[in-house]
Structure formats: C-alpha cells, structure tokens
C-alpha cells in the first residue's frame, strides 16, 4: 500500500516537472526568436503590446492540451453543476451602449458564454457590473448586479450562476476590441 502511494507521488512530481520544463522551453524559444528575428519581434509587439490578449482562449487551450494548472486527476466524473440555466427576460429595450432587460423579482443571472471574469465593480450608468471575456473575444457586461457569486479572474462556464439582479433590471453590453456591438444579434 505504501509503495503504491510513493509511486503516485513520484508520478505526480514527474508530471509536474515535465510541464514546467515544457513551459520553460517554450519561453526560451520565444525569447531567442524575438532577439534574432526583427519580423518575429514586430509580430510579438503588434499582437501582445497593441492588441488585446484573450486569456479565456489561452486558458481553454492550456486546459485542453496540458490539463489543469496542477497535474491532478479529477476524483469523480459524476458531479454535475447545480445551477445550469439560460437567460430569460420579459422585455428588452435600448439602454446606453447595450440593452436593459426586465426580469423577475430576485432573478438569478446565468453566465451567457464561458469565459474569464475581467472586472467586478461600479460602472457609470450600469451600477455594480461584472465583465466576462468570452472565449470568442467578445466581452459581456452584466450591469445592475447584486450578490455576485464570482471572483476576479475566475473561469466560468456558460449557465453558471453569476449573481442576482438588483431592482428587476439587468443591463447587458457586448463589446469587442473596445467597440460596442449590437446586443440583439447575440441574444436568442
């Protein structure tokens, strides 16, 4: 029994070391390429320093190809989320850069698209706001929120509980690359 436990610890440490070495090699290759090639340096400068980086996409790729941050296996695969809802509203009207949705009393807001929580705080005209960067690069602003159940930089799946709406009004804004998009194109 003790031997089996030692083998698992050794396997875990070996897996962790391989991931660390892999990331170090990638970093060193990118550093060497950026020093030796002006074209590559310009490409990196353009895509990292001037464009927005989609951390939600990076997290999804990392999880897909390398697993979680730590090389641990899930204990059980038969767990399901308790809250898995879709957005429901009674009325929709234009509001500032997005829309205002009339919802029921104490409405629990689901996350529309999977992504990374970028902002939680006050926005002018939107009250307490949560901004989630979607995997497709589109940011969704959820305004007029109360009792937010997420933390900054959490990765959330679509349908996860975001929080509760304050005063039966939910403000939604869609933006990409600092440009506001037509919300009606995204709502079902």
Coordinates of C-alpha atoms in Angstrom, one line a residue:
X1 CA 0.0 0.0 0.0
X2 CA 2.8 2.4 0.9
X3 CA 4.7 1.5 -2.2
X4 CA 1.6 2.4 -4.4
X5 CA 1.3 5.8 -2.6
X6 CA 5.0 6.5 -3.3
X7 CA 4.6 5.6 -6.9
X8 CA 1.7 8.1 -7.3
X9 CA 3.7 10.8 -5.7
X10 CA 6.7 10.2 -7.9
X11 CA 4.4 10.1 -11.0
X12 CA 2.8 13.4 -9.9
X13 CA 6.2 15.1 -9.4
X14 CA 7.5 13.8 -12.7
X15 CA 4.4 15.1 -14.5
X16 CA 4.7 18.5 -12.8
X17 CA 8.4 18.7 -13.7
X18 CA 7.7 17.8 -17.4
X19 CA 5.1 20.6 -17.6
X20 CA 7.5 23.1 -16.0
X21 CA 10.3 22.1 -18.4
X22 CA 7.9 22.3 -21.4
X23 CA 6.9 25.9 -20.4
X24 CA 10.5 26.9 -19.9
X25 CA 11.5 25.6 -23.3
X26 CA 8.6 27.5 -25.0
X27 CA 9.6 30.7 -23.2
X28 CA 13.3 30.3 -24.2
X29 CA 12.4 29.5 -27.8
X30 CA 10.2 32.6 -28.0
X31 CA 12.9 34.8 -26.3
X32 CA 15.6 33.6 -28.8
X33 CA 13.3 34.1 -31.8
X34 CA 12.3 37.6 -30.6
X35 CA 16.0 38.5 -30.2
X36 CA 17.2 37.1 -33.6
X37 CA 14.3 37.9 -35.9
X38 CA 13.1 41.5 -36.5
X39 CA 9.9 40.2 -38.2
X40 CA 9.1 37.9 -35.2
X41 CA 9.8 40.8 -32.8
X42 CA 7.4 43.1 -34.7
X43 CA 4.8 40.3 -34.8
X44 CA 5.1 39.8 -31.0
X45 CA 5.0 43.6 -30.4
X46 CA 1.9 44.0 -32.6
X47 CA 0.0 41.1 -31.1
X48 CA 0.9 41.5 -27.4
X49 CA 1.5 45.2 -26.9
X50 CA -1.1 46.7 -29.2
X51 CA -3.9 44.1 -29.4
X52 CA -5.9 42.6 -26.6
X53 CA -4.9 39.1 -25.5
X54 CA -7.8 36.7 -25.0
X55 CA -6.9 35.0 -21.7
X56 CA -10.0 32.9 -21.9
X57 CA -8.7 31.3 -25.2
X58 CA -5.3 30.7 -23.6
X59 CA -6.8 29.1 -20.6
X60 CA -9.0 26.8 -22.8
X61 CA -6.0 25.8 -24.9
X62 CA -3.9 25.2 -21.8
X63 CA -6.5 23.0 -20.2
X64 CA -7.2 21.1 -23.4
X65 CA -3.6 20.3 -24.2
X66 CA -1.9 20.3 -20.8
X67 CA -4.7 19.7 -18.3
X68 CA -5.2 21.9 -15.2
X69 CA -2.6 24.0 -13.6
X70 CA -1.5 21.2 -11.4
X71 CA -1.4 17.7 -12.9
X72 CA -4.2 16.2 -10.7
X73 CA -6.9 13.9 -11.9
X74 CA -10.5 14.6 -11.0
X75 CA -11.6 12.5 -8.1
X76 CA -15.1 11.9 -9.6
X77 CA -16.5 12.5 -13.0
X78 CA -20.1 12.0 -11.9
X79 CA -20.7 15.5 -10.5
X80 CA -23.0 18.0 -12.2
X81 CA -23.4 21.7 -11.6
X82 CA -26.5 22.6 -9.5
X83 CA -27.2 25.8 -11.5
X84 CA -27.3 25.4 -15.2
X85 CA -29.8 28.0 -16.6
X86 CA -30.3 30.1 -19.7
X87 CA -31.0 33.9 -19.7
X88 CA -34.8 34.7 -19.5
X89 CA -36.4 38.1 -19.6
X90 CA -39.8 39.7 -20.1
X91 CA -38.9 42.9 -22.0
X92 CA -35.9 44.3 -23.9
X93 CA -35.2 48.0 -24.5
X94 CA -32.2 50.0 -25.7
X95 CA -30.0 51.4 -22.9
X96 CA -26.8 53.4 -23.3
X97 CA -24.3 51.1 -25.2
X98 CA -26.4 47.9 -24.8
X99 CA -29.8 46.9 -23.6
X100 CA -31.9 46.8 -20.5
X101 CA -33.7 43.6 -19.8
X102 CA -36.7 43.4 -17.5
X103 CA -36.5 40.3 -15.3
X104 CA -38.5 38.8 -12.4
X105 CA -38.0 39.5 -8.7
X106 CA -34.8 38.1 -7.2
X107 CA -33.8 36.8 -10.7
X108 CA -30.6 34.7 -10.7
X109 CA -28.5 35.6 -13.7
X110 CA -26.7 32.8 -15.6
X111 CA -23.4 33.4 -17.4
X112 CA -24.3 33.6 -21.2
X113 CA -20.9 32.5 -22.6
X114 CA -17.9 30.7 -21.0
X115 CA -15.0 32.9 -20.2
X116 CA -12.8 34.8 -17.8
X117 CA -14.0 37.4 -15.2
X118 CA -12.1 40.6 -16.0
X119 CA -13.9 43.2 -13.9
X120 CA -16.2 43.4 -10.9
X121 CA -17.1 46.9 -9.7
X122 CA -19.1 50.1 -10.4
X123 CA -19.6 51.5 -13.9
X124 CA -21.3 54.8 -14.6
X125 CA -24.9 54.1 -15.6
X126 CA -24.7 50.3 -15.0
X127 CA -24.2 50.2 -11.2
X128 CA -22.4 47.1 -10.0
X129 CA -21.0 45.5 -13.1
X130 CA -19.3 42.2 -14.0
X131 CA -17.4 41.9 -17.2
X132 CA -16.6 38.5 -18.6
X133 CA -14.3 38.0 -21.6
X134 CA -15.7 35.2 -23.7
X135 CA -13.6 32.5 -25.5
X136 CA -14.6 34.2 -28.8
X137 CA -13.0 37.5 -27.7
X138 CA -16.3 39.2 -27.0
X139 CA -16.7 40.9 -23.6
X140 CA -20.2 40.7 -22.0
X141 CA -21.0 43.4 -19.4
X142 CA -23.7 42.4 -16.8
X143 CA -24.9 45.5 -15.1
X144 CA -27.1 46.2 -12.1
X145 CA -25.9 43.1 -10.2
X146 CA -26.2 42.2 -6.6
X147 CA -24.8 39.3 -4.6
X148 CA -22.2 38.4 -7.2
X149 CA -21.0 34.8 -6.7
X150 CA -17.8 35.1 -8.7
X151 CA -14.3 36.5 -8.1
X152 CA -12.0 38.4 -10.3
X153 CA -10.1 36.1 -12.8
X154 CA -12.5 33.1 -12.2
X155 CA -13.0 31.0 -15.3
X156 CA -16.8 30.3 -15.7
X157 CA -18.8 28.0 -17.9
X158 CA -22.0 29.1 -19.7
X159 CA -25.0 28.7 -17.4
X160 CA -23.1 29.2 -14.2
X161 CA -24.7 31.4 -11.5
X162 CA -23.3 34.9 -11.9
X163 CA -25.4 36.6 -9.2
X164 CA -28.7 38.3 -8.6
X165 CA -30.3 41.3 -10.4
X166 CA -30.9 44.4 -8.4
X167 CA -34.4 46.1 -8.9
X168 CA -35.6 43.7 -11.7
X169 CA -33.4 45.3 -14.4
X170 CA -30.4 43.7 -16.0
X171 CA -28.1 45.7 -18.2
X172 CA -26.2 43.9 -20.9
X173 CA -23.5 45.2 -23.1
X174 CA -21.4 43.3 -25.7
X175 CA -18.1 44.7 -26.8
X176 CA -15.1 43.6 -28.8
X177 CA -11.8 45.4 -29.2
X178 CA -13.3 48.5 -27.3
X179 CA -16.2 48.7 -29.8
X180 CA -19.7 48.2 -28.7
X181 CA -21.7 45.5 -30.5
X182 CA -25.5 45.1 -31.2
X183 CA -26.7 43.0 -28.3
X184 CA -29.8 41.8 -30.1
X185 CA -27.5 39.9 -32.6
X186 CA -26.3 37.8 -29.7
X187 CA -29.4 37.2 -27.6
X188 CA -31.6 34.2 -28.6

